[in-house]
Short mmCIF file of C-alpha atoms in Angstrom, two decimals:
data_model
loop_
_atom_site.label_atom_id
_atom_site.label_comp_id
_atom_site.label_asym_id
_atom_site.label_seq_id
_atom_site.Cartn_x
_atom_site.Cartn_y
_atom_site.Cartn_z
CA MET A 1 81.98 -26.62 210.84
CA ARG A 2 83.48 -28.85 208.21
CA SER A 3 81.25 -30.63 205.67
CA ALA A 4 81.02 -34.43 205.89
CA VAL A 5 80.59 -34.73 202.04
CA ALA A 6 83.20 -37.10 200.58
CA PRO A 7 85.66 -35.86 197.93
CA GLY A 8 84.30 -35.78 194.37
CA TYR A 9 80.76 -35.78 195.53
CA VAL A 10 78.59 -33.19 193.81
CA LEU A 11 77.09 -30.84 196.24
CA ARG A 12 73.32 -30.33 196.06
CA ALA A 13 71.22 -27.81 197.78
CA ASP A 14 69.21 -30.63 199.48
CA ASP A 15 72.37 -32.09 201.02
CA LEU A 16 73.70 -28.91 202.57
CA ALA A 17 70.59 -26.96 203.04
CA GLY A 18 71.20 -24.10 205.53
CA ARG A 19 74.86 -24.87 205.84
CA VAL A 20 76.28 -23.32 202.80
CA ARG A 21 75.82 -19.80 201.65
CA PRO A 22 75.22 -19.66 197.95
CA ALA A 23 77.78 -17.64 195.89
CA ARG A 24 76.59 -14.53 194.02
CA MET A 25 78.37 -12.70 191.20
CA THR A 26 78.10 -8.96 191.90
CA GLY A 27 80.77 -7.60 189.60
CA ASP A 28 81.77 -7.36 185.88
CA LEU A 29 84.49 -9.95 185.30
CA SER A 30 85.78 -7.98 182.32
CA THR A 31 86.65 -4.99 184.53
CA ASN A 32 87.49 -6.80 187.74
CA HIS A 33 91.20 -6.79 188.52
CA LEU A 34 90.80 -10.01 190.40
CA ALA A 35 89.77 -11.79 187.28
CA ALA A 36 93.18 -12.00 185.59
CA PHE A 37 93.63 -14.65 182.80
CA GLY A 38 94.37 -18.02 184.24
CA VAL A 39 93.75 -16.98 187.86
CA ALA A 40 90.96 -18.47 189.97
CA ASP A 41 90.15 -16.11 192.87
CA PRO A 42 87.40 -17.13 195.31
CA ARG A 43 86.44 -13.45 195.64
CA LEU A 44 85.03 -13.65 192.11
CA VAL A 45 82.14 -15.69 193.37
CA ASP A 46 81.98 -14.55 197.06
CA PRO A 47 81.52 -10.80 197.74
CA HIS A 48 81.88 -11.47 201.47
CA MET A 49 85.33 -12.80 200.88
CA GLN A 50 86.06 -9.67 198.89
CA ALA A 51 84.98 -7.53 201.80
CA VAL A 52 87.27 -9.47 204.19
CA VAL A 53 90.20 -9.05 201.87
CA GLU A 54 89.52 -5.30 201.54
CA HIS A 55 89.21 -4.92 205.32
CA ALA A 56 92.50 -6.77 205.76
CA CYS A 57 94.11 -4.50 203.21
CA GLU A 58 92.77 -1.42 204.98
CA GLU A 59 94.07 -2.72 208.39
CA ALA A 60 97.38 -3.41 206.80
CA ARG A 61 97.54 0.08 205.32
CA LYS A 62 96.66 1.64 208.68
CA ALA A 63 99.25 -0.54 210.48
CA GLY A 64 101.85 0.43 207.89
CA TYR A 65 100.98 4.08 208.29
CA ALA A 66 101.20 3.85 212.11
CA ASP A 67 104.57 1.99 211.84
CA GLY A 68 105.80 4.57 209.41
CA HIS A 69 104.59 7.42 211.53
CA ALA A 70 106.29 5.97 214.65
CA ALA A 71 109.48 5.32 212.73
CA GLY A 72 109.48 8.88 211.33
CA PHE A 73 108.77 10.31 214.73
CA GLU A 74 111.62 8.35 216.29
CA ASP A 75 114.01 9.46 213.54
CA GLY A 76 112.90 13.11 213.90
CA ARG A 77 113.27 12.86 217.73
CA ARG A 78 116.82 11.34 217.36
CA GLU A 79 117.85 14.03 214.84
CA GLY A 80 116.51 16.76 217.11
CA LEU A 81 118.43 15.37 220.08
CA GLU A 82 121.59 15.18 218.03
CA LEU A 83 121.08 18.75 216.86
CA LEU A 84 120.46 19.95 220.42
CA GLU A 85 123.58 18.22 221.66
CA ALA A 86 125.65 19.75 218.88
CA GLN A 87 124.30 23.22 219.69
CA LYS A 88 125.03 22.66 223.38
CA GLU A 89 128.63 21.67 222.71
CA ALA A 90 128.98 24.70 220.42
CA LEU A 91 127.71 27.02 223.23
CA LEU A 92 129.98 25.40 225.86
CA GLU A 93 132.97 25.84 223.55
CA LEU A 94 132.07 29.45 222.84
CA ASP A 95 131.59 30.14 226.55
CA ALA A 96 134.98 28.56 227.42
CA GLN A 97 136.58 30.75 224.82
CA GLU A 98 134.97 33.87 226.16
CA ARG A 99 135.98 33.00 229.73
CA GLY A 100 139.52 32.47 228.64
CA ALA A 101 139.60 35.77 226.90
CA ARG A 102 138.16 37.62 229.90
CA GLN A 103 140.63 35.82 232.22
CA GLU A 104 143.58 36.91 229.93
CA ARG A 105 142.36 40.49 229.90
CA LEU A 106 141.93 40.53 233.64
CA VAL A 107 145.43 39.27 234.16
CA GLU A 108 146.69 42.04 231.81
CA LEU A 109 144.82 44.71 233.67
CA LEU A 110 146.05 43.42 237.05
CA GLY A 111 149.60 43.47 235.79
CA ALA A 112 149.24 47.04 234.46
CA LEU A 113 147.79 48.09 237.85
CA GLU A 114 150.60 46.49 239.85
CA ILE A 115 153.13 48.26 237.59
CA ALA A 116 151.34 51.58 238.07
CA VAL A 117 151.11 51.25 241.79
CA ALA A 118 154.76 50.18 242.08
CA ALA A 119 155.80 53.17 240.01
CA ALA A 120 153.74 55.50 242.14
CA LEU A 121 155.18 54.18 245.37
CA ASP A 122 158.71 54.49 244.07
CA TYR A 123 158.02 58.08 243.02
CA GLN A 124 156.32 59.10 246.25
CA ALA A 125 158.51 57.12 248.71
CA PRO A 126 161.05 59.92 249.35
CA ARG A 127 158.32 62.47 249.74
CA VAL A 128 156.43 60.09 252.04
CA ASP A 129 159.56 59.73 254.30
CA GLU A 130 160.00 63.49 254.30
CA MET A 131 156.38 64.08 255.25
CA ARG A 132 156.55 61.46 258.06
CA ASP A 133 159.70 63.01 259.51
CA LEU A 134 158.17 66.49 259.31
CA ILE A 135 154.96 65.36 260.94
CA SER A 136 156.74 63.52 263.66
CA GLY A 137 158.88 66.54 264.43
CA MET A 138 155.85 68.75 264.53
CA ALA A 139 154.06 66.36 266.92
CA VAL A 140 156.91 66.43 269.37
CA ASP A 141 157.16 70.19 269.10
CA ILE A 142 153.46 70.56 269.79
CA ALA A 143 153.71 68.17 272.79
CA GLU A 144 156.56 70.23 274.19
CA GLU A 145 154.53 73.47 273.80
CA LEU A 146 151.56 71.83 275.55
CA VAL A 147 153.74 70.50 278.31
CA GLY A 148 155.50 73.87 278.71
CA HIS A 149 152.01 75.54 278.95
CA HIS A 150 150.97 72.82 281.45
CA LEU A 151 154.00 73.45 283.65
CA GLU A 152 153.09 77.17 283.87
CA VAL A 153 149.53 76.51 285.12
CA ALA A 154 149.59 76.60 288.93
CA ASP A 155 150.31 73.37 290.63
CA CYS A 156 148.77 70.83 288.18
CA ALA A 157 152.18 69.87 286.63
CA ALA A 158 153.67 69.22 290.08
CA LYS A 159 150.81 67.01 291.09
CA ASP A 160 151.02 65.13 287.75
CA ALA A 161 154.70 64.50 288.35
CA VAL A 162 153.95 62.99 291.76
CA LEU A 163 151.30 60.70 290.32
CA ARG A 164 153.50 59.62 287.48
CA ALA A 165 156.30 58.75 289.80
CA LEU A 166 154.11 56.99 292.34
CA GLY A 167 152.27 55.05 289.61
CA CYS A 168 155.29 52.71 289.22
CA ILE A 169 155.70 52.11 292.93
CA PRO A 170 153.83 49.28 294.72
CA ARG A 171 150.92 50.38 296.90
CA ASN A 172 151.13 50.76 300.69
CA VAL A 173 154.87 51.28 300.92
CA ARG A 174 157.01 54.08 302.30
CA VAL A 175 158.09 56.47 299.58
CA SER A 176 160.56 59.38 299.38
CA LEU A 177 159.98 62.05 296.64
CA ARG A 178 162.58 64.41 295.23
CA MET A 179 161.25 67.40 293.22
CA ASN A 180 162.22 70.89 292.11
CA PRO A 181 162.17 73.23 295.03
CA ALA A 182 159.43 75.33 293.38
CA ASP A 183 157.21 72.24 293.05
CA VAL A 184 157.78 71.01 296.62
CA ALA A 185 155.72 73.78 298.19
CA LEU A 186 152.86 73.10 295.66
CA VAL A 187 152.45 69.38 296.47
CA THR A 188 153.08 69.21 300.26
CA GLU A 189 149.37 69.28 301.18
CA PHE A 190 148.60 67.05 298.17
CA THR A 191 150.97 64.23 299.17
CA ASP A 192 149.60 64.36 302.75
CA GLY A 193 146.17 63.42 301.46
CA LEU A 194 147.40 60.33 299.49
CA THR A 195 146.12 57.05 300.97
CA ASP A 196 147.60 54.45 298.58
CA TRP A 197 151.16 55.37 299.34
CA GLN A 198 152.94 56.69 302.50
CA VAL A 199 155.05 59.69 301.37
CA THR A 200 157.45 59.97 304.25
CA ARG A 201 159.82 62.53 302.87
CA LEU A 202 159.46 65.28 300.21
CA LEU A 203 162.95 66.47 299.39
CA PRO A 204 163.78 69.61 297.20
CA ASP A 205 166.31 68.94 294.49
CA PRO A 206 167.34 71.79 292.12
CA ALA A 207 168.76 69.29 289.64
CA ILE A 208 165.22 68.16 288.84
CA ALA A 209 163.38 70.21 286.34
CA ARG A 210 159.92 71.70 286.99
CA GLY A 211 157.20 69.22 286.40
CA ASP A 212 159.46 66.22 287.04
CA ALA A 213 159.83 63.97 290.11
CA THR A 214 161.83 61.04 291.36
CA ALA A 215 160.37 58.38 293.70
CA GLU A 216 162.45 56.09 295.91
CA ALA A 217 161.12 53.07 297.77
CA ASP A 218 162.67 49.75 298.90
CA ASN A 219 165.71 49.78 296.58
CA LEU A 220 163.47 51.08 293.76
CA GLU A 221 163.85 54.44 292.04
CA VAL A 222 161.42 55.83 289.46
CA GLU A 223 162.20 58.96 287.43
CA ALA A 224 159.13 60.65 286.04
CA SER A 225 160.70 63.14 283.60
CA ILE A 226 158.74 64.83 280.87
CA THR A 227 161.85 66.09 279.13
CA GLY A 228 163.39 62.59 279.12
CA GLY A 229 160.16 61.12 277.76
CA LEU A 230 160.11 63.59 274.86
CA GLU A 231 163.75 62.88 274.05
CA ARG A 232 162.91 59.10 273.96
CA VAL A 233 160.00 59.85 271.62
CA ARG A 234 162.28 61.81 269.32
CA ALA A 235 164.79 58.94 269.28
CA VAL A 236 162.13 56.49 268.31
CA LEU A 237 160.66 58.75 265.59
CA ASN A 238 164.16 59.63 264.22
CA PRO A 239 166.36 56.59 264.74
#
């Protein structure tokens, strides 16, 4: 509330009773820093005003401390992020260098391996060819021995010859068979029991080897020759 007293009017206690708080001197002016020469400070006569000023100073100090703390924290955070980013870039660069070195080493090792394999193949190629020819020849020889033994076992070779020859003839047709005279007697009863083909004639032919047979039907002739088959195998293995 503002006083209604006119300017220049001397204030008396009776005029402003209860509206104005009397000023009190509570300090020594000779030691008070607010009582500098030629300076009139209202806090010299009003301790309440001094408390208000001191409170304001304390609040300002706290605000300044908080602002300084926030600014320092932000600076520290920024510096930390910059340092972290620099370390990250350094690690990525180091990893890239290590990867490049490993890749170069791998290329070198693969190149050396290819050279070694090529050299080994060049060295072993003639021997591999020799071994292949030897094994192929042995396989054919073994097959011949097995077939020869098979031909000596009763009538099984003759029956096999009949089935090999008939296997290339359509079913349910009339067929003539020519075989070695020694085999004809062994398969007469066997051919009579066949149901898929009608063997009408069984002709002995001395020109046909034991274990072979020739079937004729409807302008079709099939030669089931073991010897011829082995010769064809030899021709394929040894061109």
